Amino acid sequence: FGPCGDAGTGVLASEAIVGGEQLFLIPRTRIITEQTALADAAVQKVTAQLTLLRQFPSALLAFFLLLERIRSRRSPWRPY
């Protein structure tokens, strides 16, 4: 990890990367997706009333992230 110019912090290669080479393996359980958000009980309650939220994945994810921020220490996503 290190500075990546105007992009901020990122991952830098210390040697050439071969096409098709696996660089990272991130378990799906550690990726916040639309499905992650929709699996949350609180999100399900809200989207049952605000069905429009389901039509805008970026808004749904923003709502989920806000919810996790409110949960603070109780959030399983806190370390990330």
Short mmCIF file of C-alpha atoms in Angstrom, two decimals:
data_model
loop_
_atom_site.label_atom_id
_atom_site.label_comp_id
_atom_site.label_asym_id
_atom_site.label_seq_id
_atom_site.Cartn_x
_atom_site.Cartn_y
_atom_site.Cartn_z
CA PHE A 1 0.00 0.00 0.00
CA GLY A 2 1.21 3.49 -0.75
CA PRO A 3 0.46 6.85 -2.32
CA CYS A 4 -1.00 6.73 -5.83
CA GLY A 5 -0.73 10.34 -6.98
CA ASP A 6 -4.06 12.15 -7.18
CA ALA A 7 -5.96 8.90 -6.53
CA GLY A 8 -4.92 8.75 -2.87
CA THR A 9 -3.72 5.52 -1.29
CA GLY A 10 -3.68 2.27 -3.20
CA VAL A 11 -1.81 -0.91 -3.95
CA LEU A 12 1.40 -0.66 -5.95
CA ALA A 13 3.10 -3.49 -7.83
CA SER A 14 6.76 -4.01 -6.93
CA GLU A 15 7.30 -6.13 -10.05
CA ALA A 16 5.58 -6.77 -13.38
CA ILE A 17 2.14 -8.37 -13.22
CA VAL A 18 1.44 -11.21 -15.61
CA GLY A 19 -1.95 -11.18 -17.35
CA GLY A 20 -4.37 -13.51 -15.60
CA GLU A 21 -2.31 -13.58 -12.40
CA GLN A 22 -4.43 -13.58 -9.24
CA LEU A 23 -3.51 -10.58 -7.13
CA PHE A 24 -6.19 -10.66 -4.44
CA LEU A 25 -8.72 -13.08 -3.09
CA ILE A 26 -11.56 -11.31 -1.31
CA PRO A 27 -14.34 -13.49 0.12
CA ARG A 28 -17.81 -12.45 -1.03
CA THR A 29 -18.81 -12.23 2.64
CA ARG A 30 -16.40 -9.27 2.94
CA ILE A 31 -17.80 -7.27 0.02
CA ILE A 32 -20.70 -4.86 0.50
CA THR A 33 -23.07 -5.31 -2.43
CA GLU A 34 -26.71 -4.68 -3.18
CA GLN A 35 -27.40 -8.25 -2.06
CA THR A 36 -25.53 -7.64 1.23
CA ALA A 37 -27.72 -4.62 1.90
CA LEU A 38 -30.96 -6.40 0.97
CA ALA A 39 -30.12 -9.30 3.30
CA ASP A 40 -30.11 -6.93 6.31
CA ALA A 41 -33.32 -7.11 8.38
CA ALA A 42 -33.48 -3.34 8.98
CA VAL A 43 -33.00 -2.63 5.28
CA GLN A 44 -35.75 -5.13 4.46
CA LYS A 45 -38.15 -3.25 6.76
CA VAL A 46 -37.36 0.08 5.14
CA THR A 47 -37.48 -1.20 1.56
CA ALA A 48 -40.85 -2.82 2.27
CA GLN A 49 -42.17 0.72 2.79
CA LEU A 50 -39.85 2.59 0.41
CA THR A 51 -39.88 0.30 -2.60
CA LEU A 52 -38.24 3.05 -4.67
CA LEU A 53 -35.02 2.44 -2.73
CA ARG A 54 -34.72 -1.00 -4.37
CA GLN A 55 -34.72 0.62 -7.81
CA PHE A 56 -31.58 2.67 -7.12
CA PRO A 57 -28.69 0.41 -6.04
CA SER A 58 -26.40 3.36 -5.26
CA ALA A 59 -29.03 4.88 -2.95
CA LEU A 60 -29.62 1.49 -1.34
CA LEU A 61 -25.90 1.07 -0.67
CA ALA A 62 -25.65 4.63 0.67
CA PHE A 63 -28.54 3.90 3.04
CA PHE A 64 -26.90 0.65 4.15
CA LEU A 65 -23.59 2.43 4.83
CA LEU A 66 -25.37 5.10 6.87
CA LEU A 67 -27.13 2.40 8.84
CA GLU A 68 -23.83 0.67 9.55
CA ARG A 69 -22.35 4.00 10.63
CA ILE A 70 -25.22 4.44 13.09
CA ARG A 71 -24.70 0.90 14.39
CA SER A 72 -21.09 1.86 15.10
CA ARG A 73 -19.53 -0.76 17.40
CA ARG A 74 -22.36 -3.20 16.74
CA SER A 75 -21.65 -3.22 13.01
CA PRO A 76 -19.83 -6.28 11.67
CA TRP A 77 -18.43 -3.92 9.00
CA ARG A 78 -16.78 -1.59 11.54
CA PRO A 79 -13.23 -2.93 10.99
CA TYR A 80 -13.53 -2.07 7.30
#
